[in-house]
Amino acid sequence: MEKMNKPLISVIIPIYKAEKYVEKCVKAVQNQTYENLEIILVDDGSPDESGKICDRLATEDSRIRVLHKENGGAATARNAGLNVMTGEYIAFVDADDYMELHYIETLYNTLSQKHAQVAICSFKTVDEAGNPVSIDSLHDESRDVNISVAGADGIEVFTGNEIILQDLQGHWEHVAPWGKLYQADLFEGVRYPKWPAYEDEPVFIRVFDKVEVAAASKDRLYYYVQHAGSLMNTAYSEKQRSTTIKMWHERIEYYSDNTPRHKELRNCVLQAFVAWNVLFLSLHAHEMTKEQKAELKREIKRYVICLFKAPHLYNSKESIKLAVKCVLTLISTDILRKRYTN
């Protein structure tokens, strides 16, 4: 099919201090088998040579548009791209990542075949040298990530709520903007907040709250580069703790109305928040002040009753196990520490 017979897809790439990676990333997008692209490079006030590299690449490809802005973080950079994009569909890429050459075409075909509003692919986690990295047992390279395969085509169809539930159960990659192709209208009235971290969370729940059909492929087409100093590898910080609590409170408030769609997930959200408090206290209580620990324990006491109500995050048996962990954590934050740190 000729390029112009296909709809325009806007690819938004926030860029900051990425001079070592950005050309590889952009070239991977330029060389996609799906050619009708609008490639928006958002230079977020990068102090290195990233902006100049973007400008040079734009002279070589008319599909590339470069935005230069003051530094405001990835959230403001994505918003800048969303504010100017003209495509019928949107894909986000991180400047230090890369993808298979048929990445966008496969996502588009997946979305079209299943009449979906979002197409999702699986991913590989690699280090800067391209070597596989194991993040956790849920995302080991030995497993099919994201989904259990339903059909011979390797594609499974979900509702937006089912994708949100999978995130609550540990599939954090669903929150990440990359690895997906979205209908552009899903972002009408939705923008990223300027938070110091976890700014993807409120956008994720608002976008997928609109989704009736999401199609997920088992194909690992996106390469997520894990850096030694990335957020996922950093030690405890008070900013991380307080921002995460803010994120959970925002999510709980969002699901606190009485709409049937939100009722489906509210108790699961509360149970996931309780589980996070138990895990965070077990891992980091020894690094926290007495007041900081007390705040998380109050959250456990406030919501522990939700563990005995349906719907459950997993099932009633797992909820009972979590209730026991709550009691142990409230007795002593050291009891479960060995379990979670080994």
mmCIF file of C-alpha atoms in Angstrom:
data_model
loop_
_atom_site.group_PDB
_atom_site.id
_atom_site.type_symbol
_atom_site.label_atom_id
_atom_site.label_comp_id
_atom_site.label_asym_id
_atom_site.label_seq_id
_atom_site.Cartn_x
_atom_site.Cartn_y
_atom_site.Cartn_z
ATOM 1 C CA MET A 1 0.000 0.000 0.000
ATOM 2 C CA GLU A 2 1.343 3.399 -0.921
ATOM 3 C CA LYS A 3 2.463 5.779 1.783
ATOM 4 C CA MET A 4 -0.260 8.372 1.273
ATOM 5 C CA ASN A 5 -3.048 5.778 1.330
ATOM 6 C CA LYS A 6 -2.297 5.211 4.986
ATOM 7 C CA PRO A 7 -3.300 7.615 7.774
ATOM 8 C CA LEU A 8 -0.727 9.995 9.213
ATOM 9 C CA ILE A 9 0.861 8.838 12.471
ATOM 10 C CA SER A 10 2.505 11.396 14.762
ATOM 11 C CA VAL A 11 5.570 10.109 16.614
ATOM 12 C CA ILE A 12 6.449 12.305 19.613
ATOM 13 C CA ILE A 13 9.967 12.040 21.068
ATOM 14 C CA PRO A 14 10.887 14.120 24.173
ATOM 15 C CA ILE A 15 14.639 14.797 24.209
ATOM 16 C CA TYR A 16 16.881 15.855 27.085
ATOM 17 C CA LYS A 17 20.591 15.116 27.494
ATOM 18 C CA ALA A 18 20.304 12.390 24.867
ATOM 19 C CA GLU A 19 23.155 13.276 22.516
ATOM 20 C CA LYS A 20 24.563 9.737 22.798
ATOM 21 C CA TYR A 21 21.298 8.069 21.834
ATOM 22 C CA VAL A 22 18.998 10.405 19.930
ATOM 23 C CA GLU A 23 20.320 9.823 16.419
ATOM 24 C CA LYS A 24 19.989 6.036 16.762
ATOM 25 C CA CYS A 25 16.466 6.496 18.077
ATOM 26 C CA VAL A 26 15.365 8.915 15.349
ATOM 27 C CA LYS A 27 16.937 6.808 12.589
ATOM 28 C CA ALA A 28 14.967 3.809 13.858
ATOM 29 C CA VAL A 29 11.789 5.856 13.437
ATOM 30 C CA GLN A 30 12.796 7.257 10.052
ATOM 31 C CA ASN A 31 13.498 3.762 8.739
ATOM 32 C CA GLN A 32 10.133 2.333 9.743
ATOM 33 C CA THR A 33 8.353 0.283 7.095
ATOM 34 C CA TYR A 34 5.320 2.485 7.819
ATOM 35 C CA GLU A 35 6.378 5.712 6.122
ATOM 36 C CA ASN A 36 3.518 8.205 6.512
ATOM 37 C CA LEU A 37 4.892 9.700 9.709
ATOM 38 C CA GLU A 38 5.063 13.085 11.373
ATOM 39 C CA ILE A 39 8.172 12.886 13.582
ATOM 40 C CA ILE A 40 8.062 15.519 16.325
ATOM 41 C CA LEU A 41 11.358 15.980 18.192
ATOM 42 C CA VAL A 42 10.895 18.053 21.343
ATOM 43 C CA ASP A 43 14.198 19.471 22.591
ATOM 44 C CA ASP A 44 13.418 20.076 26.252
ATOM 45 C CA GLY A 45 16.106 22.712 26.805
ATOM 46 C CA SER A 46 18.839 20.100 26.576
ATOM 47 C CA PRO A 47 22.258 21.570 27.554
ATOM 48 C CA ASP A 48 24.203 19.130 25.377
ATOM 49 C CA GLU A 49 24.288 18.733 21.590
ATOM 50 C CA SER A 50 20.882 17.030 21.376
ATOM 51 C CA GLY A 51 19.110 20.083 19.932
ATOM 52 C CA LYS A 52 21.714 20.556 17.198
ATOM 53 C CA ILE A 53 21.508 16.882 16.268
ATOM 54 C CA CYS A 54 17.726 17.208 15.962
ATOM 55 C CA ASP A 55 18.054 20.263 13.734
ATOM 56 C CA ARG A 56 20.509 18.450 11.473
ATOM 57 C CA LEU A 57 18.231 15.417 11.185
ATOM 58 C CA ALA A 58 15.326 17.693 10.265
ATOM 59 C CA THR A 59 17.263 19.045 7.272
ATOM 60 C CA GLU A 60 17.570 15.473 5.985
ATOM 61 C CA ASP A 61 13.916 14.436 6.325
ATOM 62 C CA SER A 62 10.887 16.632 5.669
ATOM 63 C CA ARG A 63 8.806 14.475 8.023
ATOM 64 C CA ILE A 64 10.795 15.723 11.024
ATOM 65 C CA ARG A 65 9.653 18.765 12.982
ATOM 66 C CA VAL A 66 11.796 20.101 15.830
ATOM 67 C CA LEU A 67 10.424 22.022 18.809
ATOM 68 C CA HIS A 68 12.883 23.829 21.107
ATOM 69 C CA LYS A 69 11.590 24.759 24.546
ATOM 70 C CA GLU A 70 12.802 25.617 28.013
ATOM 71 C CA ASN A 71 13.481 22.638 30.221
ATOM 72 C CA GLY A 72 10.339 21.462 31.962
ATOM 73 C CA GLY A 73 10.631 17.684 32.033
ATOM 74 C CA ALA A 74 9.334 14.864 29.878
ATOM 75 C CA ALA A 75 5.717 15.665 30.762
ATOM 76 C CA THR A 76 5.876 19.190 29.343
ATOM 77 C CA ALA A 77 7.789 17.913 26.310
ATOM 78 C CA ARG A 78 5.091 15.348 25.514
ATOM 79 C CA ASN A 79 2.445 18.030 25.986
ATOM 80 C CA ALA A 80 4.270 20.297 23.545
ATOM 81 C CA GLY A 81 4.211 17.520 20.978
ATOM 82 C CA LEU A 82 0.535 16.782 21.606
ATOM 83 C CA ASN A 83 -0.309 20.452 21.153
ATOM 84 C CA VAL A 84 1.073 20.567 17.602
ATOM 85 C CA MET A 85 0.587 17.028 16.270
ATOM 86 C CA THR A 86 -1.699 16.546 13.278
ATOM 87 C CA GLY A 87 -1.793 12.774 12.904
ATOM 88 C CA GLU A 88 -4.796 10.505 13.180
ATOM 89 C CA TYR A 89 -2.769 8.286 15.499
ATOM 90 C CA ILE A 90 -0.052 8.936 18.085
ATOM 91 C CA ALA A 91 3.026 6.970 19.124
ATOM 92 C CA PHE A 92 5.461 8.026 21.846
ATOM 93 C CA VAL A 93 9.124 7.037 21.851
ATOM 94 C CA ASP A 94 11.770 7.758 24.488
ATOM 95 C CA ALA A 95 14.932 9.306 23.043
ATOM 96 C CA ASP A 96 17.251 6.610 24.378
ATOM 97 C CA ASP A 97 15.122 3.690 23.158
ATOM 98 C CA TYR A 98 14.779 2.081 19.746
ATOM 99 C CA MET A 99 12.502 -0.376 17.969
ATOM 100 C CA GLU A 100 12.205 -2.983 15.241
ATOM 101 C CA LEU A 101 11.759 -1.546 11.754
ATOM 102 C CA HIS A 102 8.205 -2.933 11.469
ATOM 103 C CA TYR A 103 7.223 -1.637 14.921
ATOM 104 C CA ILE A 104 4.744 1.050 13.822
ATOM 105 C CA GLU A 105 3.374 -0.956 10.909
ATOM 106 C CA THR A 106 2.677 -3.927 13.177
ATOM 107 C CA LEU A 107 0.946 -1.717 15.731
ATOM 108 C CA TYR A 108 -1.152 -0.079 13.014
ATOM 109 C CA ASN A 109 -2.134 -3.447 11.510
ATOM 110 C CA THR A 110 -2.971 -4.795 14.976
ATOM 111 C CA LEU A 111 -5.171 -1.790 15.727
ATOM 112 C CA SER A 112 -6.896 -1.953 12.337
ATOM 113 C CA GLN A 113 -7.525 -5.697 12.343
ATOM 114 C CA LYS A 114 -9.098 -5.650 15.797
ATOM 115 C CA HIS A 115 -10.931 -2.320 15.365
ATOM 116 C CA ALA A 116 -9.164 -1.124 18.488
ATOM 117 C CA GLN A 117 -8.488 2.345 19.866
ATOM 118 C CA VAL A 118 -5.062 1.333 21.184
ATOM 119 C CA ALA A 119 -2.562 -1.260 19.970
ATOM 120 C CA ILE A 120 0.076 -2.560 22.378
ATOM 121 C CA CYS A 121 3.185 -4.624 21.688
ATOM 122 C CA SER A 122 5.557 -6.390 24.022
ATOM 123 C CA PHE A 123 9.090 -5.178 24.634
ATOM 124 C CA LYS A 124 12.645 -6.154 25.464
ATOM 125 C CA THR A 125 14.578 -4.552 28.300
ATOM 126 C CA VAL A 126 18.224 -4.012 27.440
ATOM 127 C CA ASP A 127 21.197 -2.136 28.837
ATOM 128 C CA GLU A 128 23.051 0.584 26.945
ATOM 129 C CA ALA A 129 25.085 -2.055 25.110
ATOM 130 C CA GLY A 130 21.954 -3.894 23.975
ATOM 131 C CA ASN A 131 22.339 -6.796 26.393
ATOM 132 C CA PRO A 132 19.125 -8.264 27.878
ATOM 133 C CA VAL A 133 18.278 -7.074 31.375
ATOM 134 C CA SER A 134 16.006 -8.892 33.811
ATOM 135 C CA ILE A 135 13.898 -6.420 35.789
ATOM 136 C CA ASP A 136 11.707 -8.858 37.727
ATOM 137 C CA SER A 137 10.201 -12.317 37.317
ATOM 138 C CA LEU A 138 7.076 -10.888 35.694
ATOM 139 C CA HIS A 139 9.152 -9.359 32.925
ATOM 140 C CA ASP A 140 11.896 -11.938 32.408
ATOM 141 C CA GLU A 141 12.877 -12.446 28.795
ATOM 142 C CA SER A 142 11.916 -16.112 29.183
ATOM 143 C CA ARG A 143 8.253 -15.170 29.478
ATOM 144 C CA ASP A 144 5.703 -13.676 27.126
ATOM 145 C CA VAL A 145 5.375 -10.163 28.447
ATOM 146 C CA ASN A 146 2.131 -8.157 28.727
ATOM 147 C CA ILE A 147 -0.374 -10.796 27.694
ATOM 148 C CA SER A 148 -1.387 -14.387 27.492
ATOM 149 C CA VAL A 149 -1.893 -15.198 23.839
ATOM 150 C CA ALA A 150 -5.521 -15.837 22.919
ATOM 151 C CA GLY A 151 -5.431 -16.580 19.208
ATOM 152 C CA ALA A 152 -3.242 -17.954 16.463
ATOM 153 C CA ASP A 153 -2.390 -14.399 15.439
ATOM 154 C CA GLY A 154 -0.798 -13.771 18.846
ATOM 155 C CA ILE A 155 -3.167 -10.901 19.569
ATOM 156 C CA GLU A 156 -5.507 -10.600 22.531
ATOM 157 C CA VAL A 157 -8.268 -8.037 22.933
ATOM 158 C CA PHE A 158 -8.967 -6.263 26.220
ATOM 159 C CA THR A 159 -11.128 -3.476 27.558
ATOM 160 C CA GLY A 160 -9.444 -0.377 28.930
ATOM 161 C CA ASN A 161 -10.373 -1.429 32.461
ATOM 162 C CA GLU A 162 -8.710 -4.813 31.962
ATOM 163 C CA ILE A 163 -5.471 -3.084 30.932
ATOM 164 C CA ILE A 164 -5.658 -0.842 34.019
ATOM 165 C CA LEU A 165 -6.194 -3.911 36.194
ATOM 166 C CA GLN A 166 -3.113 -5.563 34.666
ATOM 167 C CA ASP A 167 -1.110 -2.465 35.621
ATOM 168 C CA LEU A 168 -2.362 -2.728 39.204
ATOM 169 C CA GLN A 169 -1.234 -6.364 39.184
ATOM 170 C CA GLY A 170 2.330 -5.430 38.246
ATOM 171 C CA HIS A 171 2.452 -4.784 34.505
ATOM 172 C CA TRP A 172 3.971 -1.313 34.941
ATOM 173 C CA GLU A 173 4.790 -1.149 31.224
ATOM 174 C CA HIS A 174 1.137 -0.406 30.467
ATOM 175 C CA VAL A 175 1.584 2.984 32.149
ATOM 176 C CA ALA A 176 4.560 3.874 29.950
ATOM 177 C CA PRO A 177 3.514 5.859 26.859
ATOM 178 C CA TRP A 178 5.859 3.850 24.596
ATOM 179 C CA GLY A 179 5.043 0.456 23.113
ATOM 180 C CA LYS A 180 1.608 1.629 21.951
ATOM 181 C CA LEU A 181 -0.256 3.252 19.097
ATOM 182 C CA TYR A 182 -3.186 5.427 20.149
ATOM 183 C CA GLN A 183 -6.096 6.988 18.340
ATOM 184 C CA ALA A 184 -5.332 10.684 18.645
ATOM 185 C CA ASP A 185 -8.790 11.580 19.980
ATOM 186 C CA LEU A 186 -8.041 9.661 23.194
ATOM 187 C CA PHE A 187 -5.845 12.613 24.211
ATOM 188 C CA GLU A 188 -8.544 15.229 23.775
ATOM 189 C CA GLY A 189 -8.675 17.048 27.108
ATOM 190 C CA VAL A 190 -5.839 14.909 28.509
ATOM 191 C CA ARG A 191 -2.334 16.241 29.201
ATOM 192 C CA TYR A 192 0.590 15.230 31.410
ATOM 193 C CA PRO A 193 0.862 16.950 34.811
ATOM 194 C CA LYS A 194 4.154 18.566 35.809
ATOM 195 C CA TRP A 195 5.048 16.136 38.575
ATOM 196 C CA PRO A 196 8.654 15.316 39.597
ATOM 197 C CA ALA A 197 7.966 11.633 38.803
ATOM 198 C CA TYR A 198 5.152 9.227 37.831
ATOM 199 C CA GLU A 199 3.530 11.816 35.580
ATOM 200 C CA ASP A 200 2.450 9.007 33.239
ATOM 201 C CA GLU A 201 0.003 7.598 35.807
ATOM 202 C CA PRO A 202 -2.873 10.115 35.631
ATOM 203 C CA VAL A 203 -2.685 10.186 31.826
ATOM 204 C CA PHE A 204 -2.712 6.399 31.641
ATOM 205 C CA ILE A 205 -5.912 6.000 33.659
ATOM 206 C CA ARG A 206 -7.691 8.817 31.818
ATOM 207 C CA VAL A 207 -6.768 7.539 28.376
ATOM 208 C CA PHE A 208 -7.581 3.897 29.045
ATOM 209 C CA ASP A 209 -10.780 4.910 30.826
ATOM 210 C CA LYS A 210 -11.982 5.928 27.344
ATOM 211 C CA VAL A 211 -10.860 2.699 25.680
ATOM 212 C CA GLU A 212 -13.435 0.085 24.776
ATOM 213 C CA VAL A 213 -11.039 -2.104 22.762
ATOM 214 C CA ALA A 214 -7.274 -2.458 23.229
ATOM 215 C CA ALA A 215 -5.413 -5.010 21.101
ATOM 216 C CA ALA A 216 -2.185 -6.452 22.541
ATOM 217 C CA SER A 217 0.410 -8.379 20.561
ATOM 218 C CA LYS A 218 2.970 -10.768 22.028
ATOM 219 C CA ASP A 219 5.629 -9.531 19.568
ATOM 220 C CA ARG A 220 8.582 -7.853 21.298
ATOM 221 C CA LEU A 221 9.138 -4.896 19.006
ATOM 222 C CA TYR A 222 10.273 -2.112 21.339
ATOM 223 C CA TYR A 223 13.665 -1.940 23.073
ATOM 224 C CA TYR A 224 13.423 -0.242 26.450
ATOM 225 C CA VAL A 225 16.917 0.844 27.508
ATOM 226 C CA GLN A 226 17.528 0.503 31.239
ATOM 227 C CA HIS A 227 20.240 2.855 32.513
ATOM 228 C CA ALA A 228 22.130 2.311 35.750
ATOM 229 C CA GLY A 229 20.971 5.659 37.119
ATOM 230 C CA SER A 230 17.343 5.487 36.000
ATOM 231 C CA LEU A 231 14.378 6.005 38.318
ATOM 232 C CA MET A 232 13.730 2.264 38.561
ATOM 233 C CA ASN A 233 17.270 1.706 39.856
ATOM 234 C CA THR A 234 17.513 4.550 42.322
ATOM 235 C CA ALA A 235 17.557 4.078 46.086
ATOM 236 C CA TYR A 236 14.977 5.505 48.475
ATOM 237 C CA SER A 237 14.256 9.210 48.343
ATOM 238 C CA GLU A 238 11.614 11.216 50.149
ATOM 239 C CA LYS A 239 10.585 12.790 46.836
ATOM 240 C CA GLN A 240 9.869 9.335 45.462
ATOM 241 C CA ARG A 241 7.803 8.378 48.519
ATOM 242 C CA SER A 242 5.769 11.589 48.642
ATOM 243 C CA THR A 243 5.172 11.697 44.872
ATOM 244 C CA THR A 244 4.064 8.072 44.821
ATOM 245 C CA ILE A 245 1.586 8.726 47.631
ATOM 246 C CA LYS A 246 0.293 11.733 45.682
ATOM 247 C CA MET A 247 -0.133 9.519 42.617
ATOM 248 C CA TRP A 248 -2.103 6.901 44.583
ATOM 249 C CA HIS A 249 -4.327 9.518 46.219
ATOM 250 C CA GLU A 250 -5.056 11.061 42.828
ATOM 251 C CA ARG A 251 -5.945 7.655 41.418
ATOM 252 C CA ILE A 252 -8.192 6.803 44.399
ATOM 253 C CA GLU A 253 -10.007 10.131 44.034
ATOM 254 C CA TYR A 254 -10.493 9.520 40.317
ATOM 255 C CA TYR A 255 -12.259 6.224 41.034
ATOM 256 C CA SER A 256 -14.327 7.575 43.925
ATOM 257 C CA ASP A 257 -17.393 8.541 41.929
ATOM 258 C CA ASN A 258 -20.298 6.130 41.517
ATOM 259 C CA THR A 259 -20.046 5.444 37.791
ATOM 260 C CA PRO A 260 -20.351 1.710 36.999
ATOM 261 C CA ARG A 261 -17.073 1.775 35.024
ATOM 262 C CA HIS A 262 -15.146 3.121 38.012
ATOM 263 C CA LYS A 263 -16.873 0.840 40.501
ATOM 264 C CA GLU A 264 -15.376 -2.085 38.580
ATOM 265 C CA LEU A 265 -11.887 -1.005 39.619
ATOM 266 C CA ARG A 266 -12.138 1.098 42.786
ATOM 267 C CA ASN A 267 -11.630 -1.732 45.266
ATOM 268 C CA CYS A 268 -8.770 -3.134 43.193
ATOM 269 C CA VAL A 269 -7.118 0.299 43.260
ATOM 270 C CA LEU A 270 -7.453 0.437 47.052
ATOM 271 C CA GLN A 271 -6.033 -3.070 47.446
ATOM 272 C CA ALA A 272 -3.094 -2.229 45.176
ATOM 273 C CA PHE A 273 -2.418 0.881 47.276
ATOM 274 C CA VAL A 274 -2.395 -1.195 50.462
ATOM 275 C CA ALA A 275 0.008 -3.652 48.816
ATOM 276 C CA TRP A 276 2.294 -0.780 47.782
ATOM 277 C CA ASN A 277 2.377 0.561 51.349
ATOM 278 C CA VAL A 278 3.346 -2.862 52.712
ATOM 279 C CA LEU A 279 6.053 -3.325 50.095
ATOM 280 C CA PHE A 280 7.458 0.197 50.469
ATOM 281 C CA LEU A 281 7.617 -0.037 54.243
ATOM 282 C CA SER A 282 9.272 -3.444 54.040
ATOM 283 C CA LEU A 283 11.928 -2.147 51.656
ATOM 284 C CA HIS A 284 12.567 1.350 52.988
ATOM 285 C CA ALA A 285 11.282 1.792 56.552
ATOM 286 C CA HIS A 286 14.843 1.700 57.885
ATOM 287 C CA GLU A 287 15.611 4.785 55.737
ATOM 288 C CA MET A 288 12.505 6.750 56.719
ATOM 289 C CA THR A 289 11.711 9.031 59.607
ATOM 290 C CA LYS A 290 9.232 8.033 62.300
ATOM 291 C CA GLU A 291 6.657 10.443 60.862
ATOM 292 C CA GLN A 292 7.084 9.125 57.318
ATOM 293 C CA LYS A 293 6.584 5.527 58.468
ATOM 294 C CA ALA A 294 3.566 6.534 60.521
ATOM 295 C CA GLU A 295 1.926 8.108 57.466
ATOM 296 C CA LEU A 296 2.155 4.875 55.459
ATOM 297 C CA LYS A 297 0.899 2.816 58.404
ATOM 298 C CA ARG A 298 -2.119 5.108 58.675
ATOM 299 C CA GLU A 299 -2.873 4.431 55.018
ATOM 300 C CA ILE A 300 -2.782 0.674 55.668
ATOM 301 C CA LYS A 301 -5.158 1.002 58.628
ATOM 302 C CA ARG A 302 -7.476 3.238 56.646
ATOM 303 C CA TYR A 303 -7.916 0.868 53.712
ATOM 304 C CA VAL A 304 -7.212 -2.625 55.082
ATOM 305 C CA ILE A 305 -10.964 -3.326 55.271
ATOM 306 C CA CYS A 306 -11.085 -3.234 51.459
ATOM 307 C CA LEU A 307 -9.161 -6.522 51.382
ATOM 308 C CA PHE A 308 -12.278 -8.334 52.553
ATOM 309 C CA LYS A 309 -14.474 -6.942 49.789
ATOM 310 C CA ALA A 310 -14.908 -7.813 46.120
ATOM 311 C CA PRO A 311 -13.740 -7.237 43.466
ATOM 312 C CA HIS A 312 -10.299 -8.411 44.464
ATOM 313 C CA LEU A 313 -6.990 -7.355 42.951
ATOM 314 C CA TYR A 314 -6.252 -11.041 42.331
ATOM 315 C CA ASN A 315 -8.628 -13.254 44.319
ATOM 316 C CA SER A 316 -9.944 -13.613 47.874
ATOM 317 C CA LYS A 317 -7.112 -15.971 48.896
ATOM 318 C CA GLU A 318 -4.453 -13.451 47.878
ATOM 319 C CA SER A 319 -6.359 -10.691 49.660
ATOM 320 C CA ILE A 320 -6.273 -12.673 52.904
ATOM 321 C CA LYS A 321 -2.522 -13.172 52.476
ATOM 322 C CA LEU A 322 -2.122 -9.425 52.008
ATOM 323 C CA ALA A 323 -4.196 -8.795 55.138
ATOM 324 C CA VAL A 324 -1.768 -10.975 57.111
ATOM 325 C CA LYS A 325 1.150 -8.992 55.673
ATOM 326 C CA CYS A 326 -0.578 -5.801 56.780
ATOM 327 C CA VAL A 327 -0.762 -7.066 60.359
ATOM 328 C CA LEU A 328 2.897 -8.126 60.282
ATOM 329 C CA THR A 329 3.960 -4.747 58.883
ATOM 330 C CA LEU A 330 2.011 -2.859 61.505
ATOM 331 C CA ILE A 331 3.704 -4.957 64.204
ATOM 332 C CA SER A 332 7.193 -4.453 62.785
ATOM 333 C CA THR A 333 8.408 -3.142 59.447
ATOM 334 C CA ASP A 334 11.389 -5.520 59.656
ATOM 335 C CA ILE A 335 9.400 -8.757 59.546
ATOM 336 C CA LEU A 336 8.904 -8.817 55.774
ATOM 337 C CA ARG A 337 12.064 -6.992 54.812
ATOM 338 C CA LYS A 338 14.120 -10.129 54.233
ATOM 339 C CA ARG A 339 11.384 -11.599 52.059
ATOM 340 C CA TYR A 340 11.357 -8.614 49.720
ATOM 341 C CA THR A 341 15.107 -7.920 49.618
ATOM 342 C CA ASN A 342 16.342 -11.440 48.829
#
